[in-house]
Tab-separated table of N, CA and C in Angstrom:
chain	number	residue	atom	x	y	z
A	239	MET	N	1.040	-1.378	-0.111
A	239	MET	CA	0.128	-0.270	0.284
A	239	MET	C	1.029	1.138	0.211
A	240	ARG	N	1.687	1.383	0.521
A	240	ARG	CA	2.786	2.604	0.820
A	240	ARG	C	3.391	2.776	-0.797
A	241	GLN	N	4.171	1.302	-1.050
A	241	GLN	CA	4.077	1.547	-2.332
A	241	GLN	C	3.584	2.386	-3.545
A	242	PHE	N	1.716	1.387	-3.121
A	242	PHE	CA	1.111	2.637	-3.825
A	242	PHE	C	1.193	3.620	-4.219
A	243	PHE	N	1.169	4.462	-3.076
A	243	PHE	CA	0.775	5.501	-2.799
A	243	PHE	C	2.084	6.999	-3.279
A	244	ARG	N	3.141	6.006	-3.212
A	244	ARG	CA	4.752	6.586	-2.890
A	244	ARG	C	4.626	6.704	-4.616
A	245	MET	N	3.687	5.536	-4.919
A	245	MET	CA	4.159	5.786	-6.854
A	245	MET	C	2.722	6.986	-7.676
A	246	LEU	N	1.880	7.044	-6.854
A	246	LEU	CA	0.954	8.023	-6.991
A	246	LEU	C	1.299	9.650	-6.840
A	247	LEU	N	2.254	9.354	-5.828
A	247	LEU	CA	2.647	11.285	-5.497
A	247	LEU	C	3.856	11.412	-6.195
A	248	LEU	N	4.509	10.599	-6.695
A	248	LEU	CA	5.557	10.714	-8.344
A	248	LEU	C	5.056	11.070	-9.529
A	249	ALA	N	3.416	10.685	-9.795
A	249	ALA	CA	3.254	10.413	-10.805
A	249	ALA	C	2.752	11.588	-11.008
A	250	LEU	N	1.994	12.047	-9.291
A	250	LEU	CA	1.295	13.878	-9.449
A	250	LEU	C	2.021	14.870	-9.308
A	251	VAL	N	3.375	14.783	-9.654
A	251	VAL	CA	4.546	15.300	-9.395
A	251	VAL	C	5.251	15.589	-10.787
A	252	LEU	N	5.053	14.390	-11.553
A	252	LEU	CA	4.994	14.367	-12.930
A	252	LEU	C	4.252	14.628	-13.535
A	253	LEU	N	3.117	14.899	-13.385
A	253	LEU	CA	2.172	15.746	-14.777
A	253	LEU	C	2.283	17.212	-13.824
A	254	THR	N	1.987	17.412	-12.744
A	254	THR	CA	2.808	19.484	-12.452
A	254	THR	C	3.731	19.590	-13.112
A	255	VAL	N	4.782	18.631	-13.069
A	255	VAL	CA	5.695	19.377	-13.659
A	255	VAL	C	5.495	19.644	-15.234
A	256	ARG	N	4.600	18.721	-16.657
A	256	ARG	CA	4.460	18.637	-16.942
A	256	ARG	C	3.685	19.426	-17.471
A	257	ALA	N	2.599	20.164	-16.916
A	257	ALA	CA	1.470	21.006	-17.042
A	257	ALA	C	2.576	22.382	-16.943
A	258	ARG	N	3.226	22.627	-15.861
A	258	ARG	CA	4.165	23.409	-15.816
A	258	ARG	C	5.390	24.272	-17.022
A	259	LEU	N	5.283	23.620	-17.657
A	259	LEU	CA	6.597	23.515	-18.669
A	259	LEU	C	5.887	24.110	-19.942
A	260	ARG	N	4.525	23.050	-19.909
A	260	ARG	CA	3.556	23.196	-21.346
A	260	ARG	C	3.654	25.069	-21.017
A	261	ALA	N	2.812	25.517	-19.814
A	261	ALA	CA	2.225	26.614	-19.622
A	261	ALA	C	3.145	27.667	-19.801
A	262	HIS	N	4.597	27.071	-19.313
A	262	HIS	CA	5.483	27.771	-19.678
A	262	HIS	C	5.834	28.491	-21.456
A	263	ARG	N	6.104	27.033	-22.269
A	263	ARG	CA	6.458	27.051	-23.405
A	263	ARG	C	5.252	27.785	-23.834
A	264	HIS	N	4.034	27.737	-23.571
A	264	HIS	CA	3.289	28.707	-24.374
A	264	HIS	C	3.011	30.120	-24.376
A	265	ALA	N	3.557	30.263	-23.494
A	265	ALA	CA	4.081	31.835	-22.274
A	265	ALA	C	4.901	32.226	-23.222
A	266	VAL	N	5.839	31.855	-23.605
A	266	VAL	CA	7.535	32.345	-23.333
A	266	VAL	C	7.762	32.253	-24.998
A	267	CYS	N	7.930	31.122	-25.383
A	267	CYS	CA	8.127	30.869	-26.566
A	267	CYS	C	6.930	30.704	-27.913
A	268	ASN	N	5.604	31.196	-27.743
A	268	ASN	CA	4.486	31.600	-28.628
A	268	ASN	C	4.559	32.630	-29.595
A	269	PRO	N	4.765	31.991	-30.819
A	269	PRO	CA	5.332	32.942	-32.020
A	269	PRO	C	4.841	34.161	-31.959
A	270	ARG	N	3.413	33.627	-31.732
A	270	ARG	CA	1.627	34.203	-31.746
A	270	ARG	C	2.024	36.144	-31.047
A	271	ARG	N	2.725	35.847	-29.945
A	271	ARG	CA	2.763	36.920	-29.016
A	271	ARG	C	3.680	37.825	-29.412
A	272	GLU	N	4.595	37.809	-30.289
A	272	GLU	CA	5.958	38.689	-31.026
A	272	GLU	C	5.184	39.213	-31.827
A	273	VAL	N	5.633	40.378	-32.037
A	273	VAL	CA	5.061	41.492	-32.886
A	273	VAL	C	6.533	42.422	-33.207
A	274	ALA	N	6.166	42.713	-34.714
A	274	ALA	CA	7.729	43.581	-35.327
A	274	ALA	C	7.555	45.265	-34.310
A	275	ILE	N	9.113	45.781	-34.031
A	275	ILE	CA	8.717	47.057	-33.838
A	275	ILE	C	8.377	48.163	-34.934
A	276	PRO	N	7.169	49.243	-34.543
A	276	PRO	CA	6.845	49.707	-35.831
A	276	PRO	C	7.558	51.363	-36.089
A	277	LYS	N	7.590	51.443	-37.107
A	277	LYS	CA	8.608	52.937	-37.341
A	277	LYS	C	8.168	54.159	-36.526
A	278	LEU	N	8.941	54.843	-35.337
A	278	LEU	CA	7.474	56.007	-34.795
A	278	LEU	C	8.421	57.117	-35.025
A	279	VAL	N	9.997	56.877	-35.987
A	279	VAL	CA	10.999	58.165	-35.875
A	279	VAL	C	9.889	59.103	-36.932
A	280	GLY	N	10.072	60.758	-36.762
A	280	GLY	CA	8.521	61.310	-37.504
A	280	GLY	C	7.826	61.568	-37.105
A	281	LEU	N	7.122	60.840	-36.086
A	281	LEU	CA	5.948	60.989	-35.853
A	281	LEU	C	5.795	61.821	-34.602
A	282	SER	N	4.112	62.473	-34.448
A	282	SER	CA	3.798	63.046	-33.163
A	282	SER	C	3.826	61.575	-32.162
A	283	PRO	N	4.034	62.071	-30.732
A	283	PRO	CA	4.003	61.791	-29.810
A	283	PRO	C	2.828	61.204	-29.149
A	284	THR	N	1.283	61.551	-30.385
A	284	THR	CA	-0.319	60.771	-29.957
A	284	THR	C	0.168	60.216	-31.617
A	285	GLU	N	0.657	60.193	-32.336
A	285	GLU	CA	0.392	59.260	-33.852
A	285	GLU	C	1.384	58.469	-32.905
A	286	ALA	N	2.780	58.087	-32.649
A	286	ALA	CA	3.567	57.144	-32.127
A	286	ALA	C	3.465	56.345	-30.843
A	287	GLU	N	2.518	57.140	-29.951
A	287	GLU	CA	1.295	55.834	-28.692
A	287	GLU	C	0.356	54.856	-29.675
A	288	HIS	N	0.126	55.846	-30.682
A	288	HIS	CA	-1.286	55.001	-31.095
A	288	HIS	C	-0.628	53.567	-31.689
A	289	ALA	N	0.655	54.064	-32.813
A	289	ALA	CA	1.133	53.516	-33.390
A	289	ALA	C	1.870	51.911	-32.215
A	290	SER	N	2.277	52.154	-31.116
A	290	SER	CA	2.740	51.243	-30.438
A	290	SER	C	2.029	50.715	-29.568
A	291	SER	N	0.748	51.408	-29.158
A	291	SER	CA	-0.107	50.356	-28.501
A	291	SER	C	-1.147	49.479	-29.702
A	292	ALA	N	-1.053	49.766	-30.958
A	292	ALA	CA	-1.786	49.230	-32.144
A	292	ALA	C	-1.289	47.612	-31.507
A	293	SER	N	0.675	47.745	-31.557
A	293	SER	CA	1.134	46.561	-31.985
A	293	SER	C	0.913	45.765	-30.631
A	294	GLY	N	0.678	46.449	-29.201
A	294	GLY	CA	0.647	45.767	-28.015
A	294	GLY	C	2.052	45.921	-27.675
A	295	LEU	N	2.776	47.848	-27.409
A	295	LEU	CA	3.593	47.528	-27.150
A	295	LEU	C	3.178	48.709	-26.631
A	296	GLN	N	4.363	49.144	-25.468
A	296	GLN	CA	4.343	50.865	-24.820
A	296	GLN	C	5.745	51.853	-25.218
A	297	MET	N	5.310	53.024	-25.436
A	297	MET	CA	6.545	53.996	-25.575
A	297	MET	C	6.487	55.109	-24.522
A	298	VAL	N	7.354	54.787	-24.384
A	298	VAL	CA	8.696	55.957	-23.258
A	298	VAL	C	8.870	57.035	-23.564
A	299	VAL	N	8.924	58.597	-23.843
A	299	VAL	CA	9.891	59.920	-23.907
A	299	VAL	C	10.500	59.615	-22.902
A	300	GLU	N	12.168	58.629	-22.979
A	300	GLU	CA	13.095	58.532	-22.133
A	300	GLU	C	13.486	60.456	-22.027
A	301	ARG	N	14.490	60.814	-23.274
A	301	ARG	CA	15.158	62.187	-23.291
A	301	ARG	C	14.096	62.738	-24.730
A	302	GLN	N	14.636	64.239	-24.468
A	302	GLN	CA	14.304	65.643	-25.381
A	302	GLN	C	15.696	65.979	-25.954
A	303	PHE	N	15.659	66.409	-27.471
A	303	PHE	CA	16.551	67.005	-27.434
A	303	PHE	C	16.419	68.407	-28.653
A	304	TYR	N	17.613	69.238	-28.188
A	304	TYR	CA	17.513	70.105	-29.591
A	304	TYR	C	17.402	69.372	-31.321
A	305	SER	N	17.130	69.391	-31.957
A	305	SER	CA	17.679	69.016	-33.080
A	305	SER	C	17.079	70.096	-34.703
A	306	PRO	N	18.283	70.943	-34.932
A	306	PRO	CA	17.395	72.101	-36.355
A	306	PRO	C	17.242	70.900	-37.486
A	307	ASP	N	16.874	69.850	-37.111
A	307	ASP	CA	16.589	69.171	-38.456
A	307	ASP	C	15.136	68.636	-38.685
A	308	ILE	N	15.017	67.835	-37.101
A	308	ILE	CA	13.446	67.637	-36.828
A	308	ILE	C	12.469	68.701	-36.720
A	309	PRO	N	11.173	68.804	-36.701
A	309	PRO	CA	10.647	69.677	-36.348
A	309	PRO	C	10.112	69.085	-33.985
A	310	GLU	N	9.752	70.484	-34.017
A	310	GLU	CA	9.717	70.639	-32.582
A	310	GLU	C	8.761	69.637	-32.064
A	311	GLY	N	8.731	69.108	-30.960
A	311	GLY	CA	7.299	67.416	-30.912
A	311	GLY	C	7.438	66.226	-31.247
A	312	ARG	N	7.966	66.065	-32.012
A	312	ARG	CA	7.799	65.033	-33.045
A	312	ARG	C	9.369	63.627	-32.675
A	313	ILE	N	9.158	62.709	-32.508
A	313	ILE	CA	10.409	61.666	-32.527
A	313	ILE	C	11.212	61.165	-32.882
A	314	MET	N	12.352	61.422	-33.082
A	314	MET	CA	13.592	62.100	-32.884
A	314	MET	C	14.439	60.079	-33.408
A	315	THR	N	14.441	59.716	-32.433
A	315	THR	CA	14.582	58.148	-32.639
A	315	THR	C	14.191	57.410	-31.098
A	316	GLN	N	14.802	55.965	-31.723
A	316	GLN	CA	13.941	55.311	-30.949
A	316	GLN	C	14.680	54.394	-31.293
A	317	MET	N	13.943	52.999	-29.488
A	317	MET	CA	15.432	51.722	-29.654
A	317	MET	C	14.202	50.647	-28.522
A	318	PRO	N	13.576	50.104	-28.813
A	318	PRO	CA	14.982	48.985	-30.447
A	318	PRO	C	14.581	49.806	-31.297
A	319	PRO	N	14.941	49.018	-33.101
A	319	PRO	CA	14.767	49.541	-34.253
A	319	PRO	C	13.357	48.939	-34.763
A	320	PRO	N	12.974	49.639	-35.724
A	320	PRO	CA	11.994	49.444	-36.190
A	320	PRO	C	12.635	48.181	-37.092
A	321	GLY	N	11.180	47.308	-37.121
A	321	GLY	CA	11.696	45.661	-37.274
A	321	GLY	C	11.796	44.346	-37.085
A	322	THR	N	12.113	45.106	-35.356
A	322	THR	CA	13.067	44.222	-34.789
A	322	THR	C	11.585	43.886	-33.849
A	323	LYS	N	11.583	41.935	-33.924
A	323	LYS	CA	10.743	40.981	-33.202
A	323	LYS	C	10.484	41.242	-31.694
A	324	VAL	N	10.234	41.226	-31.675
A	324	VAL	CA	9.979	41.534	-29.487
A	324	VAL	C	8.715	41.362	-29.091
A	325	ARG	N	8.176	40.725	-27.436
A	325	ARG	CA	6.883	40.323	-27.466
A	325	ARG	C	6.034	41.226	-27.183
A	326	ARG	N	5.246	41.028	-26.644
A	326	ARG	CA	3.625	41.758	-26.547
A	326	ARG	C	4.191	42.433	-25.340
A	327	GLY	N	3.749	44.171	-25.101
A	327	GLY	CA	3.596	44.669	-23.629
A	327	GLY	C	5.480	44.939	-23.291
A	328	TRP	N	6.171	45.220	-24.343
A	328	TRP	CA	7.493	45.358	-24.572
A	328	TRP	C	7.355	46.986	-24.370
A	329	SER	N	8.221	47.627	-24.132
A	329	SER	CA	8.749	49.275	-23.767
A	329	SER	C	9.485	49.834	-25.007
A	330	ILE	N	8.949	50.702	-25.511
A	330	ILE	CA	9.992	51.182	-27.113
A	330	ILE	C	10.115	52.768	-26.389
A	331	ARG	N	11.599	52.502	-25.662
A	331	ARG	CA	12.236	54.202	-25.579
A	331	ARG	C	12.452	55.256	-26.925
A	332	VAL	N	11.975	56.176	-26.721
A	332	VAL	CA	11.446	57.101	-27.862
A	332	VAL	C	12.689	58.510	-27.354
A	333	ALA	N	13.017	59.178	-27.916
A	333	ALA	CA	13.442	60.382	-27.781
A	333	ALA	C	12.424	61.093	-28.717
A	334	GLN	N	12.929	62.878	-27.817
A	334	GLN	CA	11.601	64.131	-28.883
A	334	GLN	C	12.992	64.916	-28.823
A	335	SER	N	11.920	65.803	-30.022
A	335	SER	CA	12.751	66.808	-30.462
A	335	SER	C	11.963	67.876	-29.933
A	336	LEU	N	12.820	69.236	-29.734
A	336	LEU	CA	13.155	70.108	-29.154
A	336	LEU	C	12.449	70.846	-30.182
A	337	GLY	N	13.068	70.510	-31.174
A	337	GLY	CA	13.465	71.872	-32.494
A	337	GLY	C	14.170	72.819	-32.419
A	338	ALA	N	14.996	73.322	-32.957
A	338	ALA	CA	15.779	73.994	-33.026
A	338	ALA	C	16.298	74.678	-31.930
A	339	GLN	N	17.467	75.125	-31.717
A	339	GLN	CA	18.157	76.117	-30.615
A	339	GLN	C	17.344	77.519	-30.526
A	340	ARG	N	16.594	77.989	-29.494
A	340	ARG	CA	15.664	79.736	-29.947
A	340	ARG	C	17.254	80.581	-30.038
A	341	ILE	N	18.117	80.453	-28.787
A	341	ILE	CA	18.968	80.975	-28.288
A	341	ILE	C	20.520	81.223	-29.163
A	342	ALA	N	21.065	82.450	-29.386
A	342	ALA	CA	21.987	82.873	-29.616
A	342	ALA	C	23.124	82.326	-28.747
A	343	ILE	N	23.713	81.445	-28.929
A	343	ILE	CA	25.520	81.475	-28.185
A	343	ILE	C	25.935	82.772	-27.683
A	344	PRO	N	26.589	82.899	-26.744
A	344	PRO	CA	27.646	84.270	-26.965
A	344	PRO	C	28.748	83.957	-27.218
A	345	ASN	N	29.243	85.236	-28.380
A	345	ASN	CA	30.480	84.864	-28.566
A	345	ASN	C	31.635	85.647	-27.356
A	346	ALA	N	32.245	84.613	-26.808
A	346	ALA	CA	33.379	84.794	-25.602
A	346	ALA	C	34.848	84.485	-26.105
A	347	THR	N	35.248	85.001	-26.779
A	347	THR	CA	36.355	85.257	-27.682
A	347	THR	C	37.073	86.257	-27.195
A	348	GLY	N	37.914	85.920	-27.333
A	348	GLY	CA	39.245	88.089	-27.465
A	348	GLY	C	39.242	88.476	-26.260
A	349	GLY	N	38.039	88.423	-24.853
A	349	GLY	CA	37.671	88.980	-23.796
A	349	GLY	C	38.747	88.435	-22.660
A	350	SER	N	38.424	89.061	-21.356
A	350	SER	CA	38.924	88.038	-20.564
A	350	SER	C	38.583	87.190	-19.770
A	351	GLU	N	39.146	86.165	-18.920
A	351	GLU	CA	38.353	84.706	-18.528
A	351	GLU	C	36.937	85.285	-18.375
A	352	ARG	N	36.897	86.623	-16.947
A	352	ARG	CA	36.114	86.732	-15.931
A	352	ARG	C	35.048	87.647	-16.833
A	353	ILE	N	35.107	88.235	-17.877
A	353	ILE	CA	34.173	88.708	-18.381
A	353	ILE	C	33.514	87.598	-19.594
A	354	ALA	N	33.724	86.008	-19.989
A	354	ALA	CA	33.746	85.685	-20.994
A	354	ALA	C	32.582	84.806	-19.882
A	355	GLU	N	32.787	84.573	-18.523
A	355	GLU	CA	32.521	83.537	-17.326
A	355	GLU	C	30.837	84.473	-17.613
A	356	LEU	N	30.713	85.770	-16.960
A	356	LEU	CA	29.621	86.633	-16.865
A	356	LEU	C	28.302	86.862	-18.201
A	357	ASN	N	29.262	86.715	-19.035
A	357	ASN	CA	28.686	86.884	-20.342
A	357	ASN	C	27.389	86.445	-20.433
A	358	ILE	N	28.612	84.668	-20.250
A	358	ILE	CA	27.594	83.561	-20.020
A	358	ILE	C	26.562	82.687	-19.435
A	359	ARG	N	27.089	83.234	-18.504
A	359	ARG	CA	25.954	83.165	-16.603
A	359	ARG	C	24.895	84.049	-17.293
A	360	ARG	N	24.459	85.593	-17.869
A	360	ARG	CA	24.033	86.301	-17.622
A	360	ARG	C	22.304	85.829	-19.207
A	361	ARG	N	23.211	85.229	-19.444
A	361	ARG	CA	21.840	84.545	-20.738
A	361	ARG	C	21.609	82.833	-20.391
A	362	GLY	N	21.795	82.615	-19.363
A	362	GLY	CA	21.479	81.202	-18.569
A	362	GLY	C	22.210	79.860	-19.054
A	363	PHE	N	23.247	80.124	-19.463
A	363	PHE	CA	23.842	78.769	-19.934
A	363	PHE	C	24.907	78.904	-18.914
A	364	SER	N	25.574	77.240	-18.453
A	364	SER	CA	26.445	76.700	-17.909
A	364	SER	C	28.522	77.343	-18.048
A	365	LEU	N	28.961	77.441	-17.833
A	365	LEU	CA	29.809	77.596	-18.166
A	365	LEU	C	31.345	75.796	-17.956
A	366	GLY	N	30.934	75.341	-19.216
A	366	GLY	CA	31.401	73.753	-19.486
A	366	GLY	C	32.731	73.910	-19.216
A	367	SER	N	34.254	74.114	-20.163
A	367	SER	CA	35.288	74.031	-20.121
A	367	SER	C	36.238	74.797	-20.964
A	368	ILE	N	36.576	75.565	-20.526
A	368	ILE	CA	37.713	76.568	-21.064
A	368	ILE	C	39.422	76.186	-21.753
A	369	ALA	N	39.051	76.825	-23.154
A	369	ALA	CA	40.661	76.478	-23.318
A	369	ALA	C	41.278	77.935	-24.357
A	370	HIS	N	42.022	77.605	-24.033
A	370	HIS	CA	43.179	78.228	-24.808
A	370	HIS	C	43.840	78.233	-25.637
A	371	LEU	N	43.600	79.197	-27.046
A	371	LEU	CA	44.858	79.493	-27.953
A	371	LEU	C	45.412	80.513	-28.709
A	372	ASN	N	46.602	80.604	-28.212
A	372	ASN	CA	47.506	81.230	-28.732
A	372	ASN	C	47.407	81.500	-30.783
A	373	LEU	N	46.948	83.209	-31.295
A	373	LEU	CA	47.407	82.225	-32.607
A	373	LEU	C	48.580	83.491	-32.837
A	374	PRO	N	49.093	83.179	-33.791
A	374	PRO	CA	50.283	84.204	-34.154
A	374	PRO	C	49.545	85.905	-34.160
A	375	THR	N	48.668	86.412	-34.514
A	375	THR	CA	48.448	87.049	-34.448
A	375	THR	C	47.709	88.081	-33.660
A	376	GLN	N	48.005	87.504	-32.550
A	376	GLN	CA	47.755	87.959	-31.091
A	376	GLN	C	48.058	87.672	-29.801
A	377	ARG	N	48.162	88.754	-28.591
A	377	ARG	CA	48.561	88.720	-27.640
A	377	ARG	C	48.557	87.242	-27.020
A	378	PRO	N	49.132	86.255	-25.792
A	378	PRO	CA	49.218	85.346	-25.595
A	378	PRO	C	48.204	85.572	-24.300
A	379	ALA	N	47.300	84.516	-23.907
A	379	ALA	CA	45.871	84.773	-22.960
A	379	ALA	C	46.984	84.454	-21.271
A	380	ARG	N	46.528	85.953	-20.689
A	380	ARG	CA	47.190	85.783	-19.323
A	380	ARG	C	45.821	85.327	-18.237
């Protein structure tokens, strides 16, 4: 009798493992759950959101950059690239264009470092790095 219950328990464990493997294979390896990433570059965020959700994907605007070539508000890059096969529910990371820069960058050459720094900061910029270049027609920087 004890042998019978042991065999019955082993059979139940094997059936449970088999059912789990079939469910896993169906959930992960089912090709019907894979979709191709649509092309979102050049679309507005609303159009891109509709295109991605129609494929069962999510769109996330991660960054915004200035671009003189792509109009303001349009998608300029995406990752993963169009045509890549992914599972439904995957996130597409995009960068949105802020359009061309509207602020003129001040000319900080020819004067002292302090005057250049004040001029740059007054216009709302931050100072990154300073480079000195001695030209044959100018005095060396002090």
